[in-house]
Amino acid sequence: MLTSVLVHSPATLSNLGCGFDVLGLALSAPYDTIRLTRSSTPGIRIQHLDPYGLPTDPQQNVAGVALQALLKEVPEAIGFDVEISKGIKPGSGVGSSAASAAGAVVAANALLGNRFSKMQLVDFAMEGEALASGARHADNIAPVIFGGFTVVRALQPTIDIVALPAPELWIAVVHPQIELKTSDSRKVLPKEVPLGLAVRQWANVAGLVSGFLTADYDLIGRSLDDYIVEPARLPLIPGLAEAKTRALAAGAIGGGISGSGPSIFMLNRDEATAQAVGAALGGVFAELGIEFNVYVGPVGAQGAYVVSAE
Amino acid sequence: MLTSVLVHSPATLSNLGCGFDVLGLALSAPYDTIRLTRSSTPGIRIQHLDPYGLPTDPQQNVAGVALQALLKEVPEAIGFDVEISKGIKPGSGVGSSAASAAGAVVAANALLGNRFSKMQLVDFAMEGEALASGARHADNIAPVIFGGFTVVRALQPTIDIVALPAPELWIAVVHPQIELKTSDSRKVLPKEVPLGLAVRQWANVAGLVSGFLTADYDLIGRSLDDYIVEPARLPLIPGLAEAKTRALAAGAIGGGISGSGPSIFMLNRDEATAQAVGAALGGVFAELGIEFNVYVGPVGAQGAYVVSAE
């Protein structure tokens, strides 16, 4: 029986292009590192090996509440000792809370002989999202659990997630160090959308899913545009329009806001292009005098995974 | 050089499930039969070999205006003699005008050595739709020209159609003989849609496209639901809700209004199920005392095609 596992749990892109609240993509980096050790002492004890001052009370920690939801379905009297080292900066818009919550339940499931389905793990991990943002949502959780490209088709009456293979893609993400509250990002969303615009949006969703499934990069590029959410959030992220323009000039397929921002992602055909695009993205924020981080890496085909176990 | 071709041009489902204005599917029957003969006398002469009293003046005929648009791009001084036998009843909601307009330009292209691309043929044939409905739209034209399953991603700034293979599906269509004007069908559409409902709709669009591309029949069934347009049109088509209920009970995967109605389509895994579903659909309208036609057949993988040429 395993007693301890080490999991890498990656950042993810939610609200991918036109797919607000629905489409997600797993990255391979950055990632959180989570060590979970099985204990005969019931309860969850969390230690954070990172500088962000995140709460360690299990009731106030996204991994803690996700593990509590999982333990409710476990008849054995066991507990977990949890060590989390966050590679993903909180508040960056690339699924920091989802990585910790989903990575923790992936680790727990490995310790428990993989008795839970991926759909159940999504259900447990969403408790972390509920704690972090006030709403049970799966758009970052799904790509962490399944890897690759995911469609959150429905959460009610049952969780329905479609996991799809992604073509080879390299992703450049820039995280400008500006504070952007999720509540502010949500406040600017329109309550109602003209039908014609909604139709254009789901035409792009159809094109984007087709492009991913047929590895048609040009189609992906033509279909990424978000007519509804990104225009509303454009004023909240200085440099966004310029960053996209320069990234496209550097060869990116297309991109947009990651999650509810402030990070910006761009999809690319190969690593060399992604590196050039990452540099172009960084250049925009350097000129604006805004600190930033750039990440470049391939799609995370497997999502969160067990690196070692004993 | 060919002088005469005979084309079969099939009925099509537009507004497929959740994919209002975007998703389409070609049937294999019913179909229009179109004979086009090349003439050294410029101009278009149309004869209708059917009982519907459709106009034969080329300016007033959907095939006529589509052929005129095509001839504008032909430098040779030629004309066409056109014989149309409509297998698709006008006004049924399964793309009657699209079949005639698109079938005519497919025939003309064959006579001209296939010099035009399919995207150009869509462009020409949309003139027929503009005549029939007042708007250049491609949701029925696209599946006639490309066959199978189609996404009309955009019409502006350029026509962008994604042609995708469909899995094996058998389709049952019932056409209740009630008059339903396209203008009335359009009048009930909401001008604005709550964002949350639009998100649910494009989540289904993503699921439906995924289901078609991975031949996942259960996913197709879960994803077909249209939350926006069908509820608005439900009162216009007596028997619709009951027809869907009975079709699902008879084994259908799912379905909905075809085009803007009054026809109703249901997708099925195999021919036997489709026949049973067709009978169930017909039964509803028989009980209501409404005359109806039922069509059952497989997806039309090739769309309009040349049956014979000389």
Coordinates of C-alpha atoms in Angstrom, one line a residue:
Chain A
M1 CA 0.0 0.0 0.0
L2 CA 1.3 3.4 -0.9
T3 CA 1.9 5.8 1.9
S4 CA 3.2 8.9 0.2
V5 CA 2.9 10.4 -3.3
L6 CA 4.3 13.4 -5.0
V7 CA 2.1 15.1 -7.7
H8 CA 2.8 17.8 -10.2
S9 CA -0.4 19.8 -10.9
P10 CA -0.2 22.2 -13.8
A11 CA -1.6 25.7 -14.6
T12 CA -4.5 25.7 -17.0
L13 CA -6.2 28.1 -19.4
S14 CA -9.9 28.5 -18.8
N15 CA -12.4 30.7 -20.8
L16 CA -10.3 29.6 -23.8
G17 CA -10.8 32.2 -26.6
C18 CA -14.5 32.2 -27.4
G19 CA -15.3 29.4 -25.0
F20 CA -16.1 31.4 -21.8
D21 CA -17.0 29.2 -18.9
V22 CA -16.7 26.0 -21.1
L23 CA -13.4 25.4 -22.9
G24 CA -10.1 24.8 -21.1
L25 CA -6.5 23.7 -21.8
A26 CA -3.9 22.2 -19.6
L27 CA -0.4 23.6 -19.6
S28 CA 2.7 21.7 -18.6
A29 CA 4.2 24.6 -16.6
P30 CA 4.1 26.3 -14.2
Y31 CA 2.8 23.6 -11.8
D32 CA 2.2 23.1 -8.1
T33 CA 4.1 20.3 -6.3
I34 CA 2.0 18.5 -3.8
R35 CA 3.2 15.7 -1.4
L36 CA 0.4 13.8 0.3
T37 CA 1.2 11.3 3.0
R38 CA -1.3 8.9 4.4
S39 CA -1.8 8.9 8.1
S40 CA -3.7 6.8 10.6
T41 CA -4.5 10.0 12.4
P42 CA -7.8 11.3 10.9
G43 CA -7.9 14.9 9.7
I44 CA -5.9 17.0 7.3
R45 CA -2.8 18.9 8.2
I46 CA -1.5 21.3 5.6
Q47 CA 1.9 22.9 5.3
H48 CA 2.7 25.5 2.6
L49 CA 6.3 25.5 1.3
D50 CA 5.9 28.7 -0.6
P51 CA 6.0 32.5 0.1
Y52 CA 2.4 33.4 -0.6
G53 CA 1.0 33.2 3.0
L54 CA -1.9 31.0 1.9
P55 CA -4.1 29.6 4.8
T56 CA -3.2 26.3 6.2
D57 CA -6.4 25.7 8.1
P58 CA -8.0 22.9 6.0
Q59 CA -11.4 24.6 6.1
Q60 CA -9.8 27.7 4.5
N61 CA -7.5 26.0 2.1
V62 CA -8.6 25.0 -1.4
A63 CA -6.7 21.7 -1.2
G64 CA -8.1 21.1 2.3
V65 CA -11.8 21.5 1.4
A66 CA -11.3 19.3 -1.7
L67 CA -9.7 16.6 0.4
Q68 CA -12.4 16.9 3.0
A69 CA -15.0 16.3 0.3
L70 CA -13.1 13.2 -0.9
L71 CA -12.7 11.9 2.7
K72 CA -16.5 12.0 3.2
E73 CA -16.6 9.1 0.6
V74 CA -13.9 7.1 2.3
P75 CA -15.0 4.6 5.0
E76 CA -11.6 4.0 6.5
A77 CA -10.4 6.2 9.4
I78 CA -7.4 7.9 7.7
G79 CA -6.0 11.4 7.4
F80 CA -3.5 13.2 5.2
D81 CA -0.4 15.2 5.8
V82 CA -0.1 17.7 2.9
E83 CA 2.9 19.7 1.7
I84 CA 2.2 22.2 -1.0
S85 CA 4.8 24.1 -2.9
K86 CA 3.1 26.6 -5.2
G87 CA 4.8 27.0 -8.6
I88 CA 1.7 28.9 -9.8
K89 CA 1.3 32.4 -8.4
P90 CA -2.1 33.0 -6.8
G91 CA -4.3 35.5 -8.7
S92 CA -2.6 35.1 -12.0
G93 CA -5.5 33.8 -13.9
V94 CA -4.0 30.4 -14.9
G95 CA -5.9 28.3 -12.4
S96 CA -3.7 28.5 -9.3
S97 CA -6.5 27.4 -6.9
A98 CA -7.6 24.6 -9.3
A99 CA -4.1 23.2 -9.5
S100 CA -3.8 22.9 -5.7
A101 CA -7.3 21.5 -5.2
A102 CA -7.3 19.1 -8.1
G103 CA -3.7 18.0 -7.6
A104 CA -4.5 17.2 -3.9
V105 CA -7.4 14.9 -4.9
V106 CA -5.4 13.2 -7.6
A107 CA -2.7 12.5 -5.0
A108 CA -5.3 11.2 -2.5
N109 CA -6.8 9.0 -5.2
A110 CA -3.4 7.4 -5.9
L111 CA -3.0 6.7 -2.2
L112 CA -6.4 5.1 -2.2
G113 CA -5.9 2.7 -5.1
N114 CA -7.5 5.0 -7.7
R115 CA -11.0 4.1 -6.4
F116 CA -12.6 7.3 -7.7
S117 CA -13.4 8.2 -11.3
K118 CA -12.0 11.4 -12.9
M119 CA -15.6 12.8 -12.8
Q120 CA -15.7 12.3 -9.1
L121 CA -12.3 14.0 -8.6
V122 CA -13.7 17.0 -10.5
D123 CA -16.6 17.0 -8.1
F124 CA -14.4 17.0 -5.0
A125 CA -12.0 19.6 -6.4
M126 CA -14.8 22.0 -7.3
E127 CA -15.2 22.5 -3.5
G128 CA -11.8 24.3 -3.7
E129 CA -13.1 26.6 -6.4
A130 CA -16.2 27.3 -4.4
L131 CA -14.0 28.4 -1.5
A132 CA -11.7 30.5 -3.8
S133 CA -14.3 32.2 -5.9
G134 CA -17.7 31.5 -4.3
A135 CA -18.9 29.3 -7.2
R136 CA -18.5 25.6 -8.0
H137 CA -17.0 25.8 -11.5
A138 CA -14.9 23.3 -13.4
D139 CA -13.3 25.2 -16.3
N140 CA -9.9 25.0 -14.7
I141 CA -10.4 21.8 -12.7
A142 CA -11.4 19.8 -15.8
P143 CA -8.1 20.3 -17.7
V144 CA -6.1 19.6 -14.5
I145 CA -7.9 16.3 -14.0
F146 CA -8.1 15.2 -17.6
G147 CA -5.2 16.9 -19.3
G148 CA -5.3 18.3 -22.8
F149 CA -8.4 20.1 -24.1
T150 CA -11.7 20.0 -22.2
V151 CA -15.3 21.0 -22.6
V152 CA -17.3 21.5 -19.5
R153 CA -20.7 20.8 -21.2
A154 CA -22.7 20.9 -18.1
L155 CA -22.5 20.8 -14.3
Q156 CA -26.2 20.2 -13.7
P157 CA -28.0 17.8 -13.3
T158 CA -24.7 15.8 -13.5
I159 CA -21.2 16.9 -14.2
D160 CA -20.5 16.3 -18.0
I161 CA -17.0 16.9 -19.1
V162 CA -15.7 16.0 -22.5
A163 CA -11.9 15.4 -22.6
L164 CA -10.4 15.7 -26.0
P165 CA -6.9 15.3 -27.3
A166 CA -5.2 18.6 -28.2
P167 CA -2.9 18.9 -31.3
E168 CA 0.8 19.8 -30.7
L169 CA 0.7 23.3 -29.5
W170 CA 3.1 25.5 -27.6
I171 CA 1.7 28.1 -25.3
A172 CA 3.2 31.4 -24.3
V173 CA 1.6 33.1 -21.2
V174 CA 2.5 36.5 -19.8
H175 CA 1.4 37.3 -16.3
P176 CA 1.6 41.1 -15.8
Q177 CA 1.8 41.9 -12.1
I178 CA -1.3 44.0 -11.8
E179 CA -4.0 43.3 -9.3
L180 CA -7.3 42.3 -10.9
K181 CA -10.0 41.0 -8.6
T182 CA -12.2 38.2 -10.0
S183 CA -15.2 40.2 -8.7
D184 CA -14.2 43.2 -10.8
S185 CA -13.7 40.9 -13.8
R186 CA -17.2 39.5 -13.3
K187 CA -18.8 42.9 -12.7
V188 CA -18.1 44.1 -16.3
L189 CA -19.8 41.1 -17.9
P190 CA -22.9 41.9 -19.8
K191 CA -26.1 40.4 -18.4
E192 CA -27.7 40.1 -21.8
V193 CA -26.2 39.5 -25.2
P194 CA -27.7 40.3 -28.6
L195 CA -28.7 37.1 -30.3
G196 CA -26.7 37.8 -33.4
L197 CA -23.5 38.2 -31.3
A198 CA -24.2 35.0 -29.4
V199 CA -24.6 33.2 -32.7
R200 CA -21.2 34.5 -33.9
Q201 CA -19.7 33.4 -30.6
W202 CA -21.0 29.8 -30.9
A203 CA -20.0 29.7 -34.5
N204 CA -16.5 30.3 -33.3
V205 CA -16.9 27.7 -30.5
A206 CA -17.9 25.2 -33.2
G207 CA -14.9 26.3 -35.3
L208 CA -12.5 26.1 -32.4
V209 CA -13.5 22.6 -31.3
S210 CA -13.3 21.5 -34.9
G211 CA -9.9 23.0 -35.2
F212 CA -8.6 21.3 -32.1
L213 CA -10.0 17.9 -33.2
T214 CA -8.7 18.1 -36.8
A215 CA -5.4 19.8 -35.8
D216 CA -6.2 22.7 -38.2
Y217 CA -4.1 25.5 -36.9
D218 CA -5.5 28.1 -39.2
L219 CA -9.0 27.3 -38.2
I220 CA -8.0 27.5 -34.5
G221 CA -6.6 30.9 -35.2
R222 CA -9.7 32.2 -37.0
S223 CA -12.0 30.8 -34.3
L224 CA -10.4 32.0 -31.1
D225 CA -12.0 35.4 -31.1
D226 CA -14.2 36.2 -28.2
Y227 CA -16.9 38.7 -29.2
I228 CA -18.6 39.0 -25.8
V229 CA -16.3 38.7 -22.7
E230 CA -12.9 39.9 -23.9
P231 CA -14.3 43.2 -25.2
A232 CA -15.9 43.9 -21.8
R233 CA -12.6 43.1 -20.0
L234 CA -10.3 44.9 -22.3
P235 CA -10.2 48.1 -20.3
L236 CA -9.1 46.1 -17.1
I237 CA -5.9 44.8 -18.6
P238 CA -3.5 47.5 -19.9
G239 CA -1.4 46.4 -22.8
L240 CA -3.8 43.5 -23.8
A241 CA -4.6 44.8 -27.3
E242 CA -1.0 45.6 -28.0
A243 CA 0.3 42.3 -26.6
K244 CA -2.1 40.4 -29.0
T245 CA -1.0 42.4 -32.0
R246 CA 2.7 41.9 -31.4
A247 CA 2.2 38.2 -30.6
L248 CA 0.4 37.7 -33.9
A249 CA 3.1 39.6 -35.7
A250 CA 5.7 37.2 -34.0
G251 CA 3.8 34.2 -35.5
A252 CA 1.2 33.2 -32.8
I253 CA -1.9 31.4 -34.0
G254 CA -4.1 33.5 -31.7
G255 CA -4.9 34.0 -28.0
G256 CA -6.7 36.1 -25.5
I257 CA -7.2 36.6 -21.8
S258 CA -6.4 33.6 -19.6
G259 CA -9.2 32.9 -17.2
S260 CA -10.5 36.2 -15.9
G261 CA -7.0 37.7 -16.3
P262 CA -4.7 39.4 -15.9
S263 CA -2.6 36.7 -17.7
I264 CA -2.7 36.6 -21.5
F265 CA -2.1 33.4 -23.5
M266 CA -1.1 32.8 -27.1
L267 CA -1.2 29.5 -28.9
N268 CA 1.7 28.6 -31.2
R269 CA 2.7 25.9 -33.7
D270 CA 6.1 25.2 -32.3
E271 CA 8.5 26.0 -29.5
A272 CA 10.7 28.5 -31.3
T273 CA 7.6 30.6 -32.2
A274 CA 6.3 30.3 -28.7
Q275 CA 9.6 31.6 -27.3
A276 CA 9.6 34.6 -29.8
V277 CA 5.9 35.3 -28.9
G278 CA 6.7 35.1 -25.1
A279 CA 9.5 37.7 -25.7
A280 CA 7.1 39.9 -27.6
L281 CA 4.5 39.7 -24.8
G282 CA 7.1 40.5 -22.2
G283 CA 8.3 43.4 -24.3
V284 CA 4.9 45.1 -24.1
F285 CA 4.8 45.1 -20.3
A286 CA 8.4 46.0 -20.0
E287 CA 7.7 49.2 -22.0
L288 CA 4.6 49.9 -19.8
G289 CA 6.8 49.6 -16.7
I290 CA 4.7 46.7 -15.4
E291 CA 6.5 43.7 -13.9
F292 CA 5.7 40.4 -15.5
N293 CA 6.5 36.7 -15.8
V294 CA 6.5 34.8 -19.0
Y295 CA 5.9 31.0 -19.3
V296 CA 6.4 29.0 -22.4
G297 CA 5.6 25.3 -22.7
P298 CA 3.7 22.6 -24.6
V299 CA 0.1 21.5 -23.9
G300 CA 0.0 19.4 -20.7
A301 CA -1.4 16.2 -22.2
Q302 CA -1.8 14.4 -18.9
G303 CA -2.8 17.2 -16.5
A304 CA -1.9 16.5 -12.8
Y305 CA 0.1 13.3 -12.5
V306 CA 2.0 11.2 -9.9
V307 CA 5.7 11.9 -10.2
S308 CA 6.8 9.4 -7.5
A309 CA 5.2 7.2 -4.9
E310 CA 6.3 5.1 -2.0
Chain B
M1 CA -16.8 18.6 -73.3
L2 CA -19.9 17.7 -71.3
T3 CA -23.1 19.2 -72.7
S4 CA -25.7 17.9 -70.1
V5 CA -25.5 16.7 -66.5
L6 CA -28.1 15.3 -64.1
V7 CA -27.7 16.2 -60.4
H8 CA -29.4 14.9 -57.3
S9 CA -29.4 17.6 -54.7
P10 CA -30.6 16.6 -51.2
A11 CA -32.6 18.1 -48.4
T12 CA -30.6 19.4 -45.4
L13 CA -31.1 20.1 -41.7
S14 CA -30.1 23.6 -40.7
N15 CA -30.2 25.1 -37.2
L16 CA -29.1 21.6 -36.1
G17 CA -30.0 21.3 -32.4
C18 CA -28.2 24.0 -30.4
G19 CA -26.4 25.2 -33.6
F20 CA -28.9 27.9 -34.7
D21 CA -27.6 29.6 -37.9
V22 CA -24.4 27.6 -37.8
L23 CA -24.6 23.8 -37.9
G24 CA -26.0 21.8 -40.8
L25 CA -26.3 18.2 -41.9
A26 CA -27.0 16.8 -45.4
L27 CA -29.6 14.1 -45.8
S28 CA -29.6 11.6 -48.6
A29 CA -33.4 11.9 -49.3
P30 CA -35.6 13.6 -50.3
Y31 CA -33.7 15.3 -53.1
D32 CA -34.3 17.5 -56.1
T33 CA -33.4 16.3 -59.6
I34 CA -31.8 18.9 -61.8
R35 CA -30.8 18.5 -65.4
L36 CA -28.6 21.2 -66.8
T37 CA -27.8 21.4 -70.5
R38 CA -25.2 23.8 -71.9
S39 CA -26.4 26.0 -74.7
S40 CA -24.7 28.4 -77.1
T41 CA -27.7 30.7 -76.6
P42 CA -26.8 32.9 -73.7
G43 CA -29.4 33.2 -70.9
I44 CA -31.1 30.8 -68.5
R45 CA -34.3 28.9 -69.4
I46 CA -36.0 27.1 -66.6
Q47 CA -38.7 24.4 -66.7
H48 CA -40.2 23.0 -63.6
L49 CA -41.3 19.3 -63.8
D50 CA -43.2 19.4 -60.5
P51 CA -46.6 20.4 -59.3
Y52 CA -45.6 23.4 -57.0
G53 CA -46.1 26.2 -59.4
L54 CA -42.7 27.7 -58.7
P55 CA -41.6 30.6 -60.9
T56 CA -39.7 29.9 -64.0
D57 CA -38.5 33.4 -64.7
P58 CA -34.7 33.1 -63.9
Q59 CA -34.9 36.4 -61.9
Q60 CA -37.6 34.9 -59.7
N61 CA -36.2 31.4 -59.4
V62 CA -33.7 30.4 -56.8
A63 CA -31.7 28.2 -59.2
G64 CA -32.0 31.0 -61.8
V65 CA -30.4 33.7 -59.7
A66 CA -27.7 31.3 -58.4
L67 CA -26.8 30.4 -62.0
Q68 CA -26.8 34.1 -63.0
A69 CA -24.3 34.8 -60.2
L70 CA -22.1 31.9 -61.5
L71 CA -22.4 33.0 -65.2
K72 CA -21.1 36.5 -64.2
E73 CA -17.7 34.8 -63.6
V74 CA -17.8 32.9 -66.9
P75 CA -16.2 34.7 -69.8
E76 CA -17.6 32.3 -72.5
A77 CA -20.9 33.3 -74.1
I78 CA -23.0 30.3 -73.0
G79 CA -26.4 29.7 -71.5
F80 CA -28.2 26.9 -69.7
D81 CA -31.4 25.0 -70.2
V82 CA -32.6 23.9 -66.8
E83 CA -35.1 21.2 -65.9
I84 CA -36.0 20.9 -62.2
S85 CA -38.0 18.2 -60.6
K86 CA -38.6 19.0 -57.0
G87 CA -38.5 16.0 -54.7
I88 CA -38.4 18.4 -51.7
K89 CA -41.6 20.1 -50.9
P90 CA -41.2 23.9 -50.7
G91 CA -41.7 25.4 -47.2
S92 CA -41.0 22.2 -45.4
G93 CA -38.0 23.4 -43.5
V94 CA -35.5 21.0 -44.9
G95 CA -33.7 23.3 -47.3
S96 CA -35.9 23.1 -50.4
S97 CA -34.6 26.4 -51.9
A98 CA -31.0 25.6 -51.0
A99 CA -31.2 22.2 -52.8
S100 CA -32.4 23.8 -56.0
A101 CA -30.0 26.7 -55.9
A102 CA -26.9 24.7 -54.8
G103 CA -27.8 21.7 -57.1
A104 CA -27.9 24.0 -60.1
V105 CA -24.5 25.5 -59.5
V106 CA -23.0 22.1 -58.8
A107 CA -24.4 21.0 -62.2
A108 CA -23.1 24.1 -63.9
N109 CA -19.7 23.6 -62.4
A110 CA -19.5 20.1 -63.7
L111 CA -20.4 21.4 -67.2
L112 CA -17.6 24.0 -66.9
G113 CA -14.9 21.5 -65.9
N114 CA -15.2 22.2 -62.2
R115 CA -13.4 25.5 -62.4
F116 CA -15.0 26.9 -59.2
S117 CA -14.2 25.9 -55.7
K118 CA -16.9 24.7 -53.3
M119 CA -16.6 28.0 -51.4
Q120 CA -17.4 29.9 -54.6
L121 CA -20.3 27.6 -55.3
V122 CA -21.7 28.5 -51.8
D123 CA -21.3 32.1 -52.7
F124 CA -23.3 31.7 -55.9
A125 CA -26.0 29.6 -54.3
M126 CA -26.6 32.0 -51.5
E127 CA -28.1 34.3 -54.1
G128 CA -31.0 31.8 -54.2
E129 CA -31.4 32.0 -50.4
A130 CA -31.4 35.8 -50.6
L131 CA -34.2 35.6 -53.1
A132 CA -36.2 33.0 -51.1
S133 CA -35.8 34.5 -47.6
G134 CA -34.3 38.0 -48.1
A135 CA -31.0 37.1 -46.5
R136 CA -27.8 35.6 -47.8
H137 CA -27.3 32.6 -45.5
A138 CA -25.4 29.4 -45.9
D139 CA -26.7 27.0 -43.2
N140 CA -28.6 24.9 -45.8
I141 CA -26.3 25.6 -48.7
A142 CA -23.2 24.5 -47.0
P143 CA -24.3 20.9 -46.3
V144 CA -25.7 20.6 -49.9
I145 CA -22.4 21.7 -51.4
F146 CA -20.0 19.9 -49.0
G147 CA -22.1 16.9 -47.8
G148 CA -22.0 15.6 -44.2
F149 CA -21.8 17.9 -41.2
T150 CA -21.0 21.6 -41.7
V151 CA -20.2 24.6 -39.6
V152 CA -20.8 28.0 -41.1
R153 CA -18.2 29.8 -39.0
A154 CA -18.6 33.1 -40.7
L155 CA -19.9 34.8 -43.8
Q156 CA -18.0 38.0 -43.3
P157 CA -15.4 39.2 -44.2
T158 CA -15.1 36.0 -46.1
I159 CA -17.2 32.8 -46.3
D160 CA -15.7 30.4 -43.8
I161 CA -17.2 26.9 -43.8
V162 CA -15.9 23.9 -42.0
A163 CA -16.8 20.6 -43.6
L164 CA -16.6 17.7 -41.3
P165 CA -17.3 14.0 -41.6
A166 CA -20.4 12.8 -39.9
P167 CA -20.5 9.4 -38.1
E168 CA -23.0 6.8 -39.3
L169 CA -26.4 8.3 -38.5
W170 CA -29.9 7.6 -39.7
I171 CA -32.3 10.5 -39.7
A172 CA -36.0 10.5 -39.4
V173 CA -37.9 13.6 -40.5
V174 CA -41.5 14.3 -40.2
H175 CA -43.1 17.2 -42.2
P176 CA -46.5 18.1 -40.8
Q177 CA -48.5 19.9 -43.4
I178 CA -49.0 23.1 -41.5
E179 CA -48.3 26.5 -42.9
L180 CA -45.5 28.2 -41.0
K181 CA -44.1 31.4 -42.5
T182 CA -40.3 31.9 -42.1
S183 CA -41.2 35.5 -41.1
D184 CA -43.3 34.2 -38.3
S185 CA -40.6 31.8 -37.2
R186 CA -38.2 34.7 -37.1
K187 CA -40.6 37.1 -35.3
V188 CA -40.6 35.0 -32.2
L189 CA -36.8 35.0 -31.8
P190 CA -35.5 36.8 -28.7
K191 CA -33.4 39.9 -29.6
E192 CA -31.3 39.5 -26.4
V193 CA -30.3 36.4 -24.6
P194 CA -29.2 36.1 -20.9
L195 CA -25.4 35.5 -20.9
G196 CA -25.8 32.4 -18.7
L197 CA -28.2 30.8 -21.2
A198 CA -25.9 31.7 -24.1
V199 CA -23.0 30.0 -22.3
R200 CA -25.2 26.8 -21.8
Q201 CA -26.0 27.0 -25.6
W202 CA -22.3 27.2 -26.7
A203 CA -21.4 24.5 -24.2
N204 CA -23.8 22.3 -26.1
V205 CA -22.4 23.4 -29.4
A206 CA -19.0 22.4 -28.2
G207 CA -20.4 19.0 -27.0
L208 CA -22.3 18.5 -30.3
V209 CA -19.3 19.1 -32.5
S210 CA -17.1 16.9 -30.2
G211 CA -19.8 14.2 -30.4
F212 CA -19.9 14.3 -34.2
L213 CA -16.1 14.2 -34.6
T214 CA -15.6 11.4 -32.1
A215 CA -18.7 9.4 -33.1
D216 CA -20.0 9.6 -29.5
Y217 CA -23.7 9.0 -29.9
D218 CA -24.5 9.6 -26.2
L219 CA -22.7 12.9 -26.3
I220 CA -24.5 13.9 -29.4
G221 CA -27.8 13.1 -27.7
R222 CA -26.9 15.1 -24.5
S223 CA -25.7 18.1 -26.6
L224 CA -28.5 18.6 -29.1
D225 CA -30.7 20.6 -26.8
D226 CA -31.4 24.1 -28.0
Y227 CA -32.2 26.4 -25.0
I228 CA -32.8 29.6 -27.0
V229 CA -34.5 29.2 -30.3
E230 CA -36.6 26.0 -30.0
P231 CA -38.4 27.1 -26.8
A232 CA -39.4 30.3 -28.6
R233 CA -40.8 28.4 -31.6
L234 CA -42.4 25.6 -29.6
P235 CA -45.9 27.2 -29.7
L236 CA -45.7 27.5 -33.5
I237 CA -45.5 23.7 -34.1
P238 CA -48.3 21.7 -32.6
G239 CA -47.2 18.2 -31.5
L240 CA -43.5 19.1 -31.3
A241 CA -42.9 18.3 -27.7
E242 CA -45.0 15.1 -27.9
A243 CA -43.2 14.0 -31.1
K244 CA -39.8 14.4 -29.4
T245 CA -40.9 12.5 -26.4
R246 CA -42.2 9.6 -28.4
A247 CA -39.1 9.6 -30.7
L248 CA -36.8 9.3 -27.7
A249 CA -38.9 6.5 -26.3
A250 CA -38.6 4.8 -29.7
G251 CA -34.8 4.9 -29.4
A252 CA -33.8 8.2 -31.1
I253 CA -30.6 9.9 -30.0
G254 CA -32.1 13.3 -30.0
G255 CA -33.5 15.9 -32.4
G256 CA -35.4 19.1 -32.8
I257 CA -36.9 21.6 -35.3
S258 CA -35.5 21.3 -38.8
G259 CA -34.5 24.7 -40.1
S260 CA -37.2 27.1 -39.0
G261 CA -39.8 24.3 -39.1
P262 CA -42.4 22.9 -39.3
S263 CA -40.4 19.7 -40.0
I264 CA -38.9 17.9 -37.0
F265 CA -35.8 15.7 -37.3
M266 CA -34.5 13.0 -35.0
L267 CA -31.0 11.4 -35.2
N268 CA -30.7 7.6 -34.8
R269 CA -28.0 5.0 -34.5
D270 CA -29.3 2.7 -37.2
E271 CA -31.9 2.2 -39.9
A272 CA -34.3 0.0 -37.9
T273 CA -34.4 2.6 -35.1
A274 CA -34.9 5.4 -37.5
Q275 CA -37.9 3.6 -39.1
A276 CA -39.5 3.0 -35.7
V277 CA -38.8 6.7 -34.8
G278 CA -40.3 7.8 -38.1
A279 CA -43.4 5.8 -37.4
A280 CA -43.6 7.3 -33.9
L281 CA -43.3 10.8 -35.3
G282 CA -46.0 10.1 -37.9
G283 CA -48.3 8.7 -35.2
V284 CA -48.3 12.0 -33.3
F285 CA -49.6 14.0 -36.3
A286 CA -52.0 11.3 -37.4
E287 CA -53.6 11.6 -33.9
L288 CA -53.7 15.4 -34.3
G289 CA -55.4 15.0 -37.6
I290 CA -52.6 16.8 -39.4
E291 CA -51.4 15.4 -42.7
F292 CA -47.7 14.6 -42.8
N293 CA -44.8 13.1 -44.7
V294 CA -42.1 11.0 -43.1
Y295 CA -38.6 10.6 -44.6
V296 CA -36.0 8.1 -43.3
G297 CA -32.5 7.9 -44.6
P298 CA -28.8 8.0 -43.8
V299 CA -26.6 11.2 -43.7
G300 CA -25.8 12.4 -47.2
A301 CA -22.1 12.2 -47.1
Q302 CA -21.6 13.7 -50.5
G303 CA -24.3 16.3 -50.7
A304 CA -25.3 17.3 -54.3
Y305 CA -23.7 15.0 -56.9
V306 CA -23.6 14.3 -60.6
V307 CA -25.6 11.2 -61.3
S308 CA -25.0 11.1 -65.0
A309 CA -23.3 13.3 -67.6
E310 CA -23.0 13.3 -71.4

